[in-house]
């Protein structure tokens, strides 16, 4: 955080008007067939896809190609430490959803399935809080045609309310987005944890705003295993981190709307969302309650506050029965993932600066090695336009130059 140009390293150019790149299509189809021997010879499918691209500029993935391609995109996500379970992701084929209302209904369903909060009879979902990785893949972009998307950065995020004195109630990362929605008539409760509505845009219906129903947003009130006062801070966080604005690319076909989630690793909340100076900035609050000596950095009061905040997050999720993992466990799993992949004859693309957790880095095994840095496809990319929409809540064209 706070080091522009580092966190947001450049994304390969994407030309929404261009026809599907045949070489990318071929690479993917060959990989899909090679890794799934049951799918038979690739040649007939290659011929079919080549003809389809020649005629229409793009091609349609089969359900199985889509499912495997989405899993490969996760396997190739070099910043993700949680890839051991890449095969287990639930891939929901939502390519036929069109209107913002239809899309919204599927996004709600996504959150319910991911969090096990669905109680419709007959559906096979886990117990509430048993978070499972899910991706919903909506219609691909066709060359030269507009496409549907969600402006929000994640399906669930908390609003940031700018106060007259300049302070922020809520998540400072969402201040501009929140202000834009307020101009459009949205009003939150004004708490530090108001769930933002979804901004869903589709080609023929424009942008629509939807409040998420409570049952779709599983949340955890934060408590500490030892300090009773911690509950008085009235903190909470949500269960399902679901990135909503990254483009999924598979075999040259781009899916601008393909929200996906895993479960949280505690440090994402306790060492970043609640701790970063430009987020909830809770370390000074923790230090005061813990009566730590903040007269000098050398007392390591920040570090001590961080540890207690992170203990609170892990403890609270466990108590609430909501799946979460700690960074030691997740680091060990990642090395297991690397071992398994190497056994299968594959290297694991990884970005050290993202894989190493934000606290106790060298106390986890992922710190002590280098990784294969490669941009492999299928993958997920955050396009500049999508990033701006999530940041400002305003369409690209209305941005001052
Ligand atoms: N770091 C982001 C957040 O704190 C979520 C990124 C995805 N995380 C995950 N565990 N799948 O909201």
PDB file of N, CA, C and O in Angstrom, residues 249-284:
ATOM      1  N   UNK A 249      -9.269 -14.088 -18.477  1.00  0.00           N
ATOM      2  CA  UNK A 249      -8.965 -14.355 -19.878  1.00  0.00           C
ATOM      3  C   UNK A 249      -8.588 -15.825 -20.036  1.00  0.00           C
ATOM      4  O   UNK A 249      -7.754 -16.348 -19.301  1.00  0.00           O
ATOM      5  N   UNK A 250      -9.280 -16.485 -20.961  1.00  0.00           N
ATOM      6  CA  UNK A 250      -9.077 -17.918 -21.213  1.00  0.00           C
ATOM      7  C   UNK A 250      -8.964 -18.131 -22.714  1.00  0.00           C
ATOM      8  O   UNK A 250      -9.894 -17.799 -23.464  1.00  0.00           O
ATOM      9  N   UNK A 251      -7.855 -18.652 -23.153  1.00  0.00           N
ATOM     10  CA  UNK A 251      -7.708 -18.994 -24.571  1.00  0.00           C
ATOM     11  C   UNK A 251      -8.045 -17.856 -25.505  1.00  0.00           C
ATOM     12  O   UNK A 251      -8.641 -18.061 -26.557  1.00  0.00           O
ATOM     13  N   UNK A 252      -7.695 -16.625 -25.114  1.00  0.00           N
ATOM     14  CA  UNK A 252      -7.921 -15.468 -25.974  1.00  0.00           C
ATOM     15  C   UNK A 252      -9.299 -14.852 -25.832  1.00  0.00           C
ATOM     16  O   UNK A 252      -9.570 -13.779 -26.372  1.00  0.00           O
ATOM     17  N   UNK A 253     -10.190 -15.531 -25.104  1.00  0.00           N
ATOM     18  CA  UNK A 253     -11.529 -14.977 -24.871  1.00  0.00           C
ATOM     19  C   UNK A 253     -11.517 -14.247 -23.529  1.00  0.00           C
ATOM     20  O   UNK A 253     -10.975 -14.756 -22.546  1.00  0.00           O
ATOM     21  N   UNK A 254     -12.107 -13.052 -23.514  1.00  0.00           N
ATOM     22  CA  UNK A 254     -12.099 -12.244 -22.297  1.00  0.00           C
ATOM     23  C   UNK A 254     -13.471 -12.187 -21.642  1.00  0.00           C
ATOM     24  O   UNK A 254     -14.478 -11.926 -22.308  1.00  0.00           O
ATOM     25  N   UNK A 255     -13.468 -12.421 -20.340  1.00  0.00           N
ATOM     26  CA  UNK A 255     -14.686 -12.363 -19.536  1.00  0.00           C
ATOM     27  C   UNK A 255     -14.541 -11.208 -18.545  1.00  0.00           C
ATOM     28  O   UNK A 255     -13.972 -11.366 -17.471  1.00  0.00           O
ATOM     29  N   UNK A 256     -15.059 -10.032 -18.909  1.00  0.00           N
ATOM     30  CA  UNK A 256     -14.866  -8.861 -18.041  1.00  0.00           C
ATOM     31  C   UNK A 256     -15.622  -8.978 -16.714  1.00  0.00           C
ATOM     32  O   UNK A 256     -15.280  -8.295 -15.766  1.00  0.00           O
ATOM     33  N   UNK A 257     -16.633  -9.821 -16.680  1.00  0.00           N
ATOM     34  CA  UNK A 257     -17.382  -9.998 -15.431  1.00  0.00           C
ATOM     35  C   UNK A 257     -17.295 -11.457 -15.002  1.00  0.00           C
ATOM     36  O   UNK A 257     -17.986 -12.328 -15.549  1.00  0.00           O
ATOM     37  N   UNK A 258     -16.427 -11.711 -14.042  1.00  0.00           N
ATOM     38  CA  UNK A 258     -16.221 -13.080 -13.561  1.00  0.00           C
ATOM     39  C   UNK A 258     -15.756 -13.030 -12.100  1.00  0.00           C
ATOM     40  O   UNK A 258     -14.633 -13.377 -11.776  1.00  0.00           O
ATOM     41  N   UNK A 259     -16.654 -12.569 -11.215  1.00  0.00           N
ATOM     42  CA  UNK A 259     -16.255 -12.430  -9.810  1.00  0.00           C
ATOM     43  C   UNK A 259     -15.886 -13.774  -9.188  1.00  0.00           C
ATOM     44  O   UNK A 259     -16.527 -14.792  -9.479  1.00  0.00           O
ATOM     45  N   UNK A 260     -14.848 -13.750  -8.353  1.00  0.00           N
ATOM     46  CA  UNK A 260     -14.375 -14.997  -7.731  1.00  0.00           C
ATOM     47  C   UNK A 260     -14.006 -14.730  -6.281  1.00  0.00           C
ATOM     48  O   UNK A 260     -13.621 -13.620  -5.913  1.00  0.00           O
ATOM     49  N   UNK A 261     -14.141 -15.777  -5.485  1.00  0.00           N
ATOM     50  CA  UNK A 261     -13.758 -15.627  -4.076  1.00  0.00           C
ATOM     51  C   UNK A 261     -13.031 -16.855  -3.574  1.00  0.00           C
ATOM     52  O   UNK A 261     -13.198 -17.961  -4.102  1.00  0.00           O
ATOM     53  N   UNK A 262     -12.223 -16.648  -2.538  1.00  0.00           N
ATOM     54  CA  UNK A 262     -11.681 -17.744  -1.745  1.00  0.00           C
ATOM     55  C   UNK A 262     -12.130 -17.488  -0.320  1.00  0.00           C
ATOM     56  O   UNK A 262     -13.156 -16.853  -0.105  1.00  0.00           O
ATOM     57  N   UNK A 263     -11.358 -17.979   0.649  1.00  0.00           N
ATOM     58  CA  UNK A 263     -11.610 -17.582   2.037  1.00  0.00           C
ATOM     59  C   UNK A 263     -10.503 -16.630   2.433  1.00  0.00           C
ATOM     60  O   UNK A 263      -9.491 -16.508   1.739  1.00  0.00           O
ATOM     61  N   UNK A 264     -10.706 -15.932   3.515  1.00  0.00           N
ATOM     62  CA  UNK A 264      -9.708 -14.973   3.972  1.00  0.00           C
ATOM     63  C   UNK A 264      -8.526 -15.647   4.645  1.00  0.00           C
ATOM     64  O   UNK A 264      -8.662 -16.675   5.314  1.00  0.00           O
ATOM     65  N   UNK A 265      -7.354 -15.050   4.477  1.00  0.00           N
ATOM     66  CA  UNK A 265      -6.230 -15.323   5.358  1.00  0.00           C
ATOM     67  C   UNK A 265      -6.268 -14.166   6.360  1.00  0.00           C
ATOM     68  O   UNK A 265      -6.432 -12.999   5.964  1.00  0.00           O
ATOM     69  N   UNK A 266      -6.131 -14.469   7.630  1.00  0.00           N
ATOM     70  CA  UNK A 266      -6.355 -13.472   8.676  1.00  0.00           C
ATOM     71  C   UNK A 266      -5.601 -12.168   8.492  1.00  0.00           C
ATOM     72  O   UNK A 266      -6.135 -11.083   8.754  1.00  0.00           O
ATOM     73  N   UNK A 267      -4.372 -12.241   8.009  1.00  0.00           N
ATOM     74  CA  UNK A 267      -3.554 -11.030   7.880  1.00  0.00           C
ATOM     75  C   UNK A 267      -4.148 -10.023   6.889  1.00  0.00           C
ATOM     76  O   UNK A 267      -3.877  -8.822   6.998  1.00  0.00           O
ATOM     77  N   UNK A 268      -4.924 -10.487   5.927  1.00  0.00           N
ATOM     78  CA  UNK A 268      -5.522  -9.537   4.980  1.00  0.00           C
ATOM     79  C   UNK A 268      -6.396  -8.526   5.718  1.00  0.00           C
ATOM     80  O   UNK A 268      -6.459  -7.360   5.361  1.00  0.00           O
ATOM     81  N   UNK A 269      -7.048  -9.030   6.765  1.00  0.00           N
ATOM     82  CA  UNK A 269      -7.926  -8.175   7.570  1.00  0.00           C
ATOM     83  C   UNK A 269      -7.135  -7.511   8.697  1.00  0.00           C
ATOM     84  O   UNK A 269      -7.128  -6.291   8.838  1.00  0.00           O
ATOM     85  N   UNK A 270      -6.430  -8.329   9.481  1.00  0.00           N
ATOM     86  CA  UNK A 270      -5.796  -7.827  10.697  1.00  0.00           C
ATOM     87  C   UNK A 270      -4.516  -7.038  10.479  1.00  0.00           C
ATOM     88  O   UNK A 270      -4.157  -6.192  11.302  1.00  0.00           O
ATOM     89  N   UNK A 271      -3.829  -7.326   9.367  1.00  0.00           N
ATOM     90  CA  UNK A 271      -2.566  -6.609   9.140  1.00  0.00           C
ATOM     91  C   UNK A 271      -2.652  -5.618   7.991  1.00  0.00           C
ATOM     92  O   UNK A 271      -1.697  -4.899   7.717  1.00  0.00           O
ATOM     93  N   UNK A 272      -3.791  -5.565   7.304  1.00  0.00           N
ATOM     94  CA  UNK A 272      -3.945  -4.629   6.195  1.00  0.00           C
ATOM     95  C   UNK A 272      -5.239  -3.817   6.313  1.00  0.00           C
ATOM     96  O   UNK A 272      -5.194  -2.621   6.588  1.00  0.00           O
ATOM     97  N   UNK A 273      -6.390  -4.478   6.113  1.00  0.00           N
ATOM     98  CA  UNK A 273      -7.638  -3.709   6.067  1.00  0.00           C
ATOM     99  C   UNK A 273      -7.873  -2.892   7.346  1.00  0.00           C
ATOM    100  O   UNK A 273      -8.267  -1.732   7.284  1.00  0.00           O
ATOM    101  N   UNK A 274      -7.637  -3.497   8.487  1.00  0.00           N
ATOM    102  CA  UNK A 274      -7.894  -2.795   9.745  1.00  0.00           C
ATOM    103  C   UNK A 274      -6.661  -2.051  10.253  1.00  0.00           C
ATOM    104  O   UNK A 274      -6.762  -1.224  11.153  1.00  0.00           O
ATOM    105  N   UNK A 275      -5.497  -2.322   9.671  1.00  0.00           N
ATOM    106  CA  UNK A 275      -4.261  -1.779  10.239  1.00  0.00           C
ATOM    107  C   UNK A 275      -3.597  -0.685   9.403  1.00  0.00           C
ATOM    108  O   UNK A 275      -3.000   0.234   9.959  1.00  0.00           O
ATOM    109  N   UNK A 276      -3.688  -0.778   8.091  1.00  0.00           N
ATOM    110  CA  UNK A 276      -2.997   0.207   7.251  1.00  0.00           C
ATOM    111  C   UNK A 276      -3.407   1.625   7.640  1.00  0.00           C
ATOM    112  O   UNK A 276      -4.563   1.892   7.956  1.00  0.00           O
ATOM    113  N   UNK A 277      -2.440   2.525   7.550  1.00  0.00           N
ATOM    114  CA  UNK A 277      -2.714   3.926   7.904  1.00  0.00           C
ATOM    115  C   UNK A 277      -3.803   4.518   7.020  1.00  0.00           C
ATOM    116  O   UNK A 277      -4.578   5.354   7.466  1.00  0.00           O
ATOM    117  N   UNK A 278      -3.823   4.122   5.748  1.00  0.00           N
ATOM    118  CA  UNK A 278      -4.852   4.673   4.866  1.00  0.00           C
ATOM    119  C   UNK A 278      -6.079   3.769   4.746  1.00  0.00           C
ATOM    120  O   UNK A 278      -6.868   3.907   3.819  1.00  0.00           O
ATOM    121  N   UNK A 279      -6.215   2.849   5.690  1.00  0.00           N
ATOM    122  CA  UNK A 279      -7.459   2.058   5.804  1.00  0.00           C
ATOM    123  C   UNK A 279      -8.057   2.345   7.191  1.00  0.00           C
ATOM    124  O   UNK A 279      -8.170   3.506   7.560  1.00  0.00           O
ATOM    125  N   UNK A 280      -8.382   1.335   7.989  1.00  0.00           N
ATOM    126  CA  UNK A 280      -9.041   1.627   9.267  1.00  0.00           C
ATOM    127  C   UNK A 280      -8.078   2.132  10.345  1.00  0.00           C
ATOM    128  O   UNK A 280      -8.517   2.610  11.398  1.00  0.00           O
ATOM    129  N   UNK A 281      -6.793   2.021  10.103  1.00  0.00           N
ATOM    130  CA  UNK A 281      -5.765   2.660  10.952  1.00  0.00           C
ATOM    131  C   UNK A 281      -5.957   2.403  12.454  1.00  0.00           C
ATOM    132  O   UNK A 281      -5.966   3.334  13.257  1.00  0.00           O
ATOM    133  N   UNK A 282      -6.072   1.134  12.814  1.00  0.00           N
ATOM    134  CA  UNK A 282      -6.425   0.820  14.210  1.00  0.00           C
ATOM    135  C   UNK A 282      -5.242   0.574  15.144  1.00  0.00           C
ATOM    136  O   UNK A 282      -5.449   0.338  16.341  1.00  0.00           O
ATOM    137  N   UNK A 283      -4.026   0.645  14.638  1.00  0.00           N
ATOM    138  CA  UNK A 283      -2.904   0.352  15.535  1.00  0.00           C
ATOM    139  C   UNK A 283      -2.804   1.352  16.686  1.00  0.00           C
ATOM    140  O   UNK A 283      -2.603   0.941  17.838  1.00  0.00           O
ATOM    141  N   UNK A 284      -2.961   2.661  16.448  1.00  0.00           N
ATOM    142  CA  UNK A 284      -2.921   3.597  17.579  1.00  0.00           C
ATOM    143  C   UNK A 284      -4.032   3.319  18.596  1.00  0.00           C
ATOM    144  O   UNK A 284      -3.827   3.422  19.803  1.00  0.00           O
TER     145      UNK A 284
END
